[in-house]
Amino acid sequence: MAEQKILLRALAGETQAVPPIWMMRQAGRYLPEYKATRAQAGDFLSLCYNPDLAAEVTLQPIRRYGFDAAILFADILLIPQALGADLWFVTGEGPRLSTLTSQADFDKLGSVDNIHETLNPIYETVKILSRELPSETTLIGFAGAPWTVATYMIAGRGTPDQGPAHALMQENPAVFEALLARITAATIEYLSMQIDAGAEVVKIFDSWAGSLKGDTFQKYALEPCRQIAAALKERHPDVPIIGFPREAGEKYVGFAKATGVDCVALDNSVDPEWAAAHVQVDGCVQGNLASRHMVTGGQELVDDTRRIVRAFGKGAHIFNLGHGITPDADPDNVQLMIDTVRETVAAAE
Ligand code: CP3
């Protein structure tokens, strides 16, 4: 059997001299080659649904930097669209969707059985990538977590405090919970199809988990993630899962055990030494360099990168940012980050 890819070894819990490296949003507007392919596609959604071009932008950061993982190019909001919500992107502002605030709105959603009609091009992208990626690169599929996806479906857009979703949770818990259940069921089928098409790892992005306080975190972040992980593990026991309950703070502790995910991705608000002691004790962690370093670079980037590599160096770790790279990032700073990770390890030996 070929030696296992280094990202898969980290996910299996192995401590490695050099941690595998990839970056959230590594295919994106900070890269001139991404902007060129996006212009060719027309707009962002046309790019997502064009398998050849989506595969091309997924490969661009692999060619440029040799990352250890490629993440499928798509978006977490394709699930709402596949369930029948209207979706469009306003340049410079972000996503817009039809809003969902009542039983009548919920009743208009399509069934989980029909999502693949919309999502088939995404599975096609995965198939192309599993043929074309270098043999050492791991292919990561993904979906949004039900709570995060619901926040966009309810408000019809991104919101700073997820206010409309919290309001529906209070005022109409039956509709709110039915919506979460529908997204959860759709996500299981979507990720399962990505795995059948060739995804070797899947990641669940709960970008707004941090706004769930008290027992709502348990009910609406942890529990849906546990259900998705349990269903996927039954069908695909060997496929590792990364959970990302962003801004969970102290609730990162025990999250992997409680949900069954193999790795927890950490945002940059948690201290790496604290996370090594309290989260990494349960297995692999991913993160947690601040994305702003990709804009500002310099000695601070080097110092923070070294600190993270050293803090997590005694256990299983995947080096990554704490959130996505931003369009104003400098591609040279990404190379500086990669070089620093490798040099830090070499210096420690
Ligand atoms: O990481 C990757 O390279 C894979 C592709 C990927 C995208 N979005 C492409 C994208 C992934 C994994 C996502 C996840 C995603 N999408 C999340 C969760 C992670 C996070 O950032 O918190 C969320 C909340 C979304 C929803 C979304 N998509 C928003 C709010 C926006 C607009 C904000 C922005 O950055 O413009 C998008 C658009 C989007 N998704 C872009 C990309 C490359 C930019 C679109 C463009 O090219 O104009």
Tab-separated table of C-alpha atoms and ligand atoms in Angstrom:
chain	number	residue	atom	x	y	z
A	1	MET	CA	0.000	0.000	0.000
A	2	ALA	CA	1.287	3.465	-0.845
A	3	GLU	CA	2.390	5.490	2.152
A	4	GLN	CA	-0.522	7.462	3.492
A	5	LYS	CA	-0.777	11.138	2.585
A	6	ILE	CA	0.521	13.409	5.333
A	7	LEU	CA	-2.802	15.164	5.922
A	8	LEU	CA	-4.539	11.803	6.430
A	9	ARG	CA	-1.803	10.766	8.850
A	10	ALA	CA	-2.399	13.880	10.945
A	11	LEU	CA	-6.131	13.148	10.948
A	12	ALA	CA	-5.377	9.628	12.153
A	13	GLY	CA	-3.695	11.221	15.174
A	14	GLU	CA	-0.037	10.983	14.145
A	15	THR	CA	2.453	13.582	15.391
A	16	GLN	CA	4.626	14.662	12.470
A	17	ALA	CA	7.887	16.585	12.224
A	18	VAL	CA	6.383	18.920	9.611
A	19	PRO	CA	2.639	19.499	9.908
A	20	PRO	CA	0.565	19.337	6.723
A	21	ILE	CA	-0.439	22.807	5.477
A	22	TRP	CA	-3.445	24.205	3.646
A	23	MET	CA	-5.471	27.405	3.921
A	24	MET	CA	-9.166	28.176	4.225
A	25	ARG	CA	-10.344	29.990	1.062
A	26	GLN	CA	-7.030	29.149	-0.583
A	27	ALA	CA	-8.705	29.481	-3.985
A	28	GLY	CA	-9.825	33.092	-3.998
A	29	ARG	CA	-9.563	36.681	-5.040
A	30	TYR	CA	-6.070	37.299	-3.608
A	31	LEU	CA	-4.774	35.200	-6.538
A	32	PRO	CA	-4.641	36.843	-9.988
A	33	GLU	CA	-5.151	33.447	-11.658
A	34	TYR	CA	-8.403	32.984	-9.685
A	35	LYS	CA	-9.695	36.357	-10.824
A	36	ALA	CA	-8.916	35.479	-14.437
A	37	THR	CA	-10.801	32.157	-14.293
A	38	ARG	CA	-13.706	33.762	-12.454
A	39	ALA	CA	-13.958	36.405	-15.188
A	40	GLN	CA	-14.015	33.591	-17.744
A	41	ALA	CA	-16.876	31.890	-15.853
A	42	GLY	CA	-18.854	35.156	-15.665
A	43	ASP	CA	-19.773	35.210	-11.994
A	44	PHE	CA	-19.133	33.330	-8.765
A	45	LEU	CA	-22.094	30.923	-8.967
A	46	SER	CA	-21.390	30.107	-12.626
A	47	LEU	CA	-17.862	29.246	-11.515
A	48	CYS	CA	-19.161	26.952	-8.752
A	49	TYR	CA	-21.412	25.084	-11.212
A	50	ASN	CA	-18.810	24.743	-13.993
A	51	PRO	CA	-16.880	21.537	-13.128
A	52	ASP	CA	-13.888	22.227	-15.388
A	53	LEU	CA	-13.395	25.792	-14.163
A	54	ALA	CA	-14.163	24.937	-10.511
A	55	ALA	CA	-11.553	22.166	-10.696
A	56	GLU	CA	-9.121	24.620	-12.289
A	57	VAL	CA	-9.432	27.182	-9.454
A	58	THR	CA	-9.149	24.389	-6.866
A	59	LEU	CA	-5.846	23.361	-8.447
A	60	GLN	CA	-4.377	26.877	-8.742
A	61	PRO	CA	-3.161	27.203	-5.124
A	62	ILE	CA	-1.822	23.625	-5.260
A	63	ARG	CA	0.291	24.498	-8.301
A	64	ARG	CA	1.479	27.778	-6.806
A	65	TYR	CA	2.251	26.620	-3.253
A	66	GLY	CA	2.153	22.804	-3.167
A	67	PHE	CA	-0.344	22.707	-0.283
A	68	ASP	CA	-0.951	19.282	1.271
A	69	ALA	CA	-4.709	19.524	0.733
A	70	ALA	CA	-7.027	20.895	-1.919
A	71	ILE	CA	-10.495	22.003	-0.867
A	72	LEU	CA	-13.279	21.562	-3.382
A	73	PHE	CA	-14.292	24.911	-4.866
A	74	ALA	CA	-17.976	25.466	-4.090
A	75	ASP	CA	-19.965	27.337	-1.425
A	76	ILE	CA	-21.965	26.476	1.683
A	77	LEU	CA	-24.985	28.304	0.209
A	78	LEU	CA	-25.442	25.824	-2.640
A	79	ILE	CA	-27.486	23.625	-0.251
A	80	PRO	CA	-30.179	26.315	0.255
A	81	GLN	CA	-30.259	26.794	-3.496
A	82	ALA	CA	-30.619	23.025	-4.016
A	83	LEU	CA	-33.529	23.100	-1.531
A	84	GLY	CA	-35.234	25.736	-3.681
A	85	ALA	CA	-34.147	29.065	-2.132
A	86	ASP	CA	-33.239	31.864	-4.533
A	87	LEU	CA	-29.536	32.727	-4.275
A	88	TRP	CA	-27.448	35.476	-5.834
A	89	PHE	CA	-24.291	37.386	-4.951
A	90	VAL	CA	-24.083	41.179	-4.899
A	91	THR	CA	-20.569	42.312	-5.863
A	92	GLY	CA	-18.760	43.878	-2.949
A	93	GLU	CA	-21.556	42.958	-0.505
A	94	GLY	CA	-22.038	39.195	-0.389
A	95	PRO	CA	-24.821	36.640	-0.696
A	96	ARG	CA	-28.543	37.307	-0.958
A	97	LEU	CA	-31.268	34.678	-0.575
A	98	SER	CA	-35.030	34.575	-0.336
A	99	THR	CA	-35.869	34.925	3.385
A	100	LEU	CA	-37.475	32.166	5.502
A	101	THR	CA	-39.461	33.386	8.490
A	102	SER	CA	-42.693	31.365	8.588
A	103	GLN	CA	-44.225	27.925	8.204
A	104	ALA	CA	-45.451	28.997	4.749
A	105	ASP	CA	-41.872	29.847	3.697
A	106	PHE	CA	-40.642	26.516	5.045
A	107	ASP	CA	-43.373	24.626	3.166
A	108	LYS	CA	-42.042	26.015	-0.112
A	109	LEU	CA	-38.669	24.261	0.345
A	110	GLY	CA	-37.943	21.258	-1.832
A	111	SER	CA	-37.267	17.748	-0.589
A	112	VAL	CA	-33.850	16.320	0.205
A	113	ASP	CA	-34.321	13.725	-2.569
A	114	ASN	CA	-34.210	16.455	-5.196
A	115	ILE	CA	-31.021	18.292	-4.167
A	116	HIS	CA	-28.752	16.313	-6.488
A	117	GLU	CA	-30.388	17.808	-9.603
A	118	THR	CA	-28.759	21.099	-8.622
A	119	LEU	CA	-25.629	19.660	-7.033
A	120	ASN	CA	-24.561	17.147	-9.695
A	121	PRO	CA	-21.964	19.551	-11.186
A	122	ILE	CA	-20.283	19.705	-7.768
A	123	TYR	CA	-19.855	15.912	-7.711
A	124	GLU	CA	-18.439	16.193	-11.225
A	125	THR	CA	-15.850	18.718	-9.952
A	126	VAL	CA	-14.847	16.261	-7.209
A	127	LYS	CA	-14.393	13.499	-9.801
A	128	ILE	CA	-12.164	15.678	-11.970
A	129	LEU	CA	-10.095	16.664	-8.940
A	130	SER	CA	-9.602	13.133	-7.719
A	131	ARG	CA	-8.156	12.317	-11.160
A	132	GLU	CA	-5.998	15.414	-11.502
A	133	LEU	CA	-4.577	16.145	-8.059
A	134	PRO	CA	-0.966	15.169	-7.341
A	135	SER	CA	-0.835	11.797	-5.563
A	136	GLU	CA	0.386	13.362	-2.283
A	137	THR	CA	-2.454	15.943	-2.078
A	138	THR	CA	-5.594	15.176	-0.070
A	139	LEU	CA	-8.986	16.235	-1.448
A	140	ILE	CA	-11.296	17.860	1.117
A	141	GLY	CA	-15.040	18.159	0.493
A	142	PHE	CA	-17.206	20.409	2.648
A	143	ALA	CA	-20.583	21.769	3.620
A	144	GLY	CA	-21.867	24.439	5.971
A	145	ALA	CA	-23.182	23.349	9.364
A	146	PRO	CA	-26.991	23.515	9.665
A	147	TRP	CA	-26.983	26.507	12.041
A	148	THR	CA	-24.689	28.624	9.865
A	149	VAL	CA	-26.597	27.753	6.689
A	150	ALA	CA	-29.894	28.487	8.466
A	151	THR	CA	-28.687	31.953	9.518
A	152	TYR	CA	-28.336	32.896	5.834
A	153	MET	CA	-31.616	31.226	4.813
A	154	ILE	CA	-33.621	32.967	7.536
A	155	ALA	CA	-32.152	36.471	7.129
A	156	GLY	CA	-31.646	36.234	3.372
A	157	ARG	CA	-28.103	37.529	3.792
A	158	GLY	CA	-25.126	37.593	6.126
A	159	THR	CA	-25.821	39.368	9.427
A	160	PRO	CA	-23.338	40.628	12.040
A	161	ASP	CA	-25.125	39.010	15.011
A	162	GLN	CA	-27.375	36.398	13.347
A	163	GLY	CA	-30.297	38.322	14.884
A	164	PRO	CA	-33.070	37.087	12.550
A	165	ALA	CA	-32.109	33.439	13.146
A	166	HIS	CA	-32.063	33.927	16.933
A	167	ALA	CA	-35.455	35.628	16.658
A	168	LEU	CA	-37.004	32.721	14.741
A	169	MET	CA	-35.507	30.280	17.276
A	170	GLN	CA	-37.376	32.176	20.037
A	171	GLU	CA	-40.602	33.011	18.242
A	172	ASN	CA	-41.206	29.918	16.125
A	173	PRO	CA	-39.065	27.068	17.420
A	174	ALA	CA	-41.047	24.486	15.442
A	175	VAL	CA	-40.184	26.073	12.096
A	176	PHE	CA	-36.621	26.775	13.220
A	177	GLU	CA	-36.060	23.147	14.236
A	178	ALA	CA	-37.756	21.790	11.109
A	179	LEU	CA	-35.408	23.945	9.023
A	180	LEU	CA	-32.331	22.678	10.879
A	181	ALA	CA	-33.519	19.085	10.423
A	182	ARG	CA	-34.043	19.601	6.674
A	183	ILE	CA	-30.570	21.119	6.254
A	184	THR	CA	-29.029	18.337	8.360
A	185	ALA	CA	-30.618	15.632	6.193
A	186	ALA	CA	-29.579	17.410	2.974
A	187	THR	CA	-26.017	17.862	4.254
A	188	ILE	CA	-25.646	14.150	5.007
A	189	GLU	CA	-26.680	13.253	1.434
A	190	TYR	CA	-24.534	16.018	-0.085
A	191	LEU	CA	-21.359	15.056	1.808
A	192	SER	CA	-21.976	11.382	1.186
A	193	MET	CA	-22.156	12.050	-2.563
A	194	GLN	CA	-18.935	14.099	-2.382
A	195	ILE	CA	-17.256	11.121	-0.702
A	196	ASP	CA	-18.615	8.704	-3.327
A	197	ALA	CA	-17.170	11.027	-5.996
A	198	GLY	CA	-13.702	11.016	-4.382
A	199	ALA	CA	-13.519	13.408	-1.419
A	200	GLU	CA	-11.090	11.872	1.098
A	201	VAL	CA	-11.970	14.130	4.050
A	202	VAL	CA	-14.995	16.343	4.709
A	203	LYS	CA	-15.177	19.544	6.700
A	204	ILE	CA	-18.259	21.062	8.334
A	205	PHE	CA	-18.077	24.876	8.537
A	206	ASP	CA	-20.045	26.346	11.470
A	207	SER	CA	-18.859	29.920	10.988
A	208	TRP	CA	-21.490	31.385	13.320
A	209	ALA	CA	-21.365	28.748	16.089
A	210	GLY	CA	-19.948	31.398	18.435
A	211	SER	CA	-23.261	33.243	18.617
A	212	LEU	CA	-24.983	30.205	20.162
A	213	LYS	CA	-24.791	30.700	23.915
A	214	GLY	CA	-25.696	28.368	26.782
A	215	ASP	CA	-27.629	25.231	25.867
A	216	THR	CA	-28.373	26.512	22.354
A	217	PHE	CA	-24.778	25.627	21.403
A	218	GLN	CA	-25.407	22.047	22.483
A	219	LYS	CA	-28.760	21.841	20.655
A	220	TYR	CA	-28.002	23.688	17.430
A	221	ALA	CA	-24.223	23.437	16.856
A	222	LEU	CA	-23.046	20.279	18.584
A	223	GLU	CA	-26.064	18.031	18.017
A	224	PRO	CA	-26.479	18.589	14.232
A	225	CYS	CA	-22.735	18.061	13.789
A	226	ARG	CA	-22.982	14.839	15.812
A	227	GLN	CA	-25.878	13.631	13.630
A	228	ILE	CA	-24.007	14.374	10.401
A	229	ALA	CA	-20.823	12.712	11.676
A	230	ALA	CA	-22.719	9.631	12.894
A	231	ALA	CA	-24.528	9.160	9.577
A	232	LEU	CA	-21.355	9.637	7.538
A	233	LYS	CA	-19.325	7.320	9.766
A	234	GLU	CA	-21.934	4.608	9.279
A	235	ARG	CA	-21.678	4.857	5.494
A	236	HIS	CA	-17.997	5.791	5.170
A	237	PRO	CA	-16.224	4.706	8.375
A	238	ASP	CA	-12.745	5.478	7.032
A	239	VAL	CA	-13.372	9.053	5.908
A	240	PRO	CA	-12.142	11.604	8.479
A	241	ILE	CA	-14.295	14.597	9.380
A	242	ILE	CA	-13.097	18.070	10.437
A	243	GLY	CA	-15.492	20.174	12.534
A	244	PHE	CA	-15.177	23.966	12.685
A	245	PRO	CA	-17.400	25.486	15.385
A	246	ARG	CA	-15.852	28.930	14.860
A	247	GLU	CA	-15.585	31.179	17.942
A	248	ALA	CA	-16.756	28.326	20.199
A	249	GLY	CA	-14.190	29.410	22.839
A	250	GLU	CA	-14.306	27.083	25.846
A	251	LYS	CA	-16.839	24.930	24.013
A	252	TYR	CA	-14.048	23.680	21.758
A	253	VAL	CA	-13.120	21.497	24.748
A	254	GLY	CA	-14.694	18.069	24.294
A	255	PHE	CA	-16.284	18.984	20.930
A	256	ALA	CA	-14.492	16.207	19.001
A	257	LYS	CA	-15.478	13.523	21.518
A	258	ALA	CA	-19.077	14.712	21.767
A	259	THR	CA	-19.627	14.905	17.997
A	260	GLY	CA	-17.395	12.109	16.716
A	261	VAL	CA	-15.363	14.347	14.406
A	262	ASP	CA	-11.695	13.436	13.934
A	263	CYS	CA	-10.309	16.969	14.081
A	264	VAL	CA	-11.396	20.351	15.393
A	265	ALA	CA	-10.493	23.472	13.448
A	266	LEU	CA	-9.613	26.412	15.702
A	267	ASP	CA	-10.207	30.085	14.929
A	268	ASN	CA	-7.532	32.613	15.867
A	269	SER	CA	-9.255	33.872	19.028
A	270	VAL	CA	-8.030	30.873	21.035
A	271	ASP	CA	-4.583	30.798	22.531
A	272	PRO	CA	-2.539	27.966	20.951
A	273	GLU	CA	-0.927	26.819	24.217
A	274	TRP	CA	-4.361	26.653	25.863
A	275	ALA	CA	-5.802	24.755	22.891
A	276	ALA	CA	-2.878	22.303	22.875
A	277	ALA	CA	-3.546	21.519	26.540
A	278	HIS	CA	-7.339	21.353	26.392
A	279	VAL	CA	-8.420	20.497	22.846
A	280	GLN	CA	-5.496	18.724	21.187
A	281	VAL	CA	-5.467	16.200	24.061
A	282	ASP	CA	-8.448	14.556	22.309
A	283	GLY	CA	-6.793	14.344	18.878
A	284	CYS	CA	-5.858	16.324	15.812
A	285	VAL	CA	-6.452	20.081	15.693
A	286	GLN	CA	-6.271	22.476	12.769
A	287	GLY	CA	-5.454	26.191	12.724
A	288	ASN	CA	-5.038	28.871	14.047
A	289	LEU	CA	-3.030	31.684	12.444
A	290	ALA	CA	-4.832	35.036	12.118
A	291	SER	CA	-5.743	35.751	8.478
A	292	ARG	CA	-4.628	39.375	8.850
A	293	HIS	CA	-0.996	38.207	8.734
A	294	MET	CA	-1.561	37.315	5.079
A	295	VAL	CA	-2.194	41.032	4.516
A	296	THR	CA	0.431	42.525	6.830
A	297	GLY	CA	3.246	39.919	6.649
A	298	GLY	CA	6.600	40.696	8.246
A	299	GLN	CA	8.023	39.654	11.609
A	300	GLU	CA	4.617	39.346	13.269
A	301	LEU	CA	3.611	36.707	10.724
A	302	VAL	CA	6.851	34.838	11.399
A	303	ASP	CA	6.505	35.074	15.201
A	304	ASP	CA	2.882	33.931	15.313
A	305	THR	CA	3.503	31.109	12.835
A	306	ARG	CA	6.411	29.834	14.954
A	307	ARG	CA	4.395	30.057	18.137
A	308	ILE	CA	1.582	27.964	16.626
A	309	VAL	CA	3.907	25.326	15.173
A	310	ARG	CA	5.671	24.984	18.545
A	311	ALA	CA	2.504	24.968	20.637
A	312	PHE	CA	0.935	22.141	18.622
A	313	GLY	CA	4.187	20.340	17.753
A	314	LYS	CA	3.794	17.568	20.334
A	315	GLY	CA	0.553	16.231	18.863
A	316	ALA	CA	-1.399	15.840	15.653
A	317	HIS	CA	-1.734	19.205	13.917
A	318	ILE	CA	-2.750	20.588	10.533
A	319	PHE	CA	-1.355	24.060	9.991
A	320	ASN	CA	-4.030	26.495	8.715
A	321	LEU	CA	-5.446	29.946	9.235
A	322	GLY	CA	-8.125	30.633	11.851
A	323	HIS	CA	-10.531	31.787	9.109
A	324	GLY	CA	-10.465	32.332	5.356
A	325	ILE	CA	-7.751	34.333	3.601
A	326	THR	CA	-9.082	37.729	2.509
A	327	PRO	CA	-8.994	39.270	-0.997
A	328	ASP	CA	-6.480	41.963	0.082
A	329	ALA	CA	-3.879	39.333	1.106
A	330	ASP	CA	-0.450	39.361	-0.534
A	331	PRO	CA	0.408	36.009	-2.212
A	332	ASP	CA	4.040	36.452	-1.085
A	333	ASN	CA	2.953	36.373	2.561
A	334	VAL	CA	1.427	32.930	1.982
A	335	GLN	CA	4.819	31.697	0.794
A	336	LEU	CA	6.459	33.308	3.841
A	337	MET	CA	4.017	31.421	6.100
A	338	ILE	CA	4.799	28.088	4.421
A	339	ASP	CA	8.562	28.687	4.578
A	340	THR	CA	8.300	29.685	8.241
A	341	VAL	CA	6.379	26.514	9.182
A	342	ARG	CA	9.081	24.354	7.586
A	343	GLU	CA	11.994	26.373	9.003
A	344	THR	CA	10.533	26.395	12.508
A	345	VAL	CA	10.368	22.643	12.511
A	346	ALA	CA	13.893	22.351	11.160
A	347	ALA	CA	15.197	24.820	13.767
A	348	ALA	CA	13.589	22.847	16.599
A	349	GLU	CA	15.355	19.598	15.664
B	1	CP3	O1	-11.851	27.459	0.941
B	1	CP3	C1	-11.915	27.341	-0.309
B	1	CP3	O2	-11.026	27.773	-1.077
B	1	CP3	C2	-13.085	26.560	-0.902
B	1	CP3	C3	-14.214	27.292	-1.321
B	1	CP3	C4	-15.119	27.996	-0.317
B	1	CP3	C5	-15.792	29.211	-0.628
B	1	CP3	N1	-16.653	29.491	0.379
B	1	CP3	C6	-15.592	29.973	-1.855
B	1	CP3	C7	-16.043	31.377	-1.898
B	1	CP3	C8	-15.544	27.606	0.952
B	1	CP3	C9	-15.097	26.422	1.807
B	1	CP3	C10	-16.534	28.549	1.370
B	1	CP3	C11	-17.253	28.451	2.643
B	1	CP3	C12	-18.184	29.513	3.023
B	1	CP3	N2	-19.014	30.247	2.207
B	1	CP3	C13	-18.456	29.882	4.364
B	1	CP3	C14	-17.849	29.225	5.585
B	1	CP3	C15	-16.481	29.670	5.877
B	1	CP3	C16	-16.337	31.089	6.318
B	1	CP3	O3	-15.755	31.875	5.542
B	1	CP3	O4	-16.811	31.429	7.426
B	1	CP3	C17	-19.419	30.910	4.338
B	1	CP3	C18	-19.992	31.618	5.540
B	1	CP3	C19	-19.777	31.122	2.971
B	1	CP3	C20	-20.794	32.061	2.441
B	1	CP3	C21	-20.208	33.075	1.565
B	1	CP3	N3	-19.684	32.811	0.317
B	1	CP3	C22	-20.090	34.453	1.815
B	1	CP3	C23	-20.530	35.146	3.086
B	1	CP3	C24	-19.465	35.013	0.698
B	1	CP3	C25	-19.219	36.479	0.449
B	1	CP3	C26	-18.078	37.002	1.205
B	1	CP3	C27	-16.866	37.049	0.337
B	1	CP3	O5	-15.798	36.610	0.765
B	1	CP3	O6	-17.014	37.597	-0.785
B	1	CP3	C28	-19.179	33.965	-0.201
B	1	CP3	C29	-18.505	34.083	-1.505
B	1	CP3	C30	-17.333	33.199	-1.760
B	1	CP3	N4	-17.244	31.879	-1.458
B	1	CP3	C31	-16.143	33.599	-2.436
B	1	CP3	C32	-15.336	32.453	-2.525
B	1	CP3	C33	-13.979	32.325	-3.194
B	1	CP3	C34	-15.859	34.954	-3.008
B	1	CP3	C35	-16.693	35.089	-4.227
B	1	CP3	C36	-16.069	35.803	-5.371
B	1	CP3	O7	-15.211	35.238	-6.064
B	1	CP3	O8	-16.515	36.936	-5.570
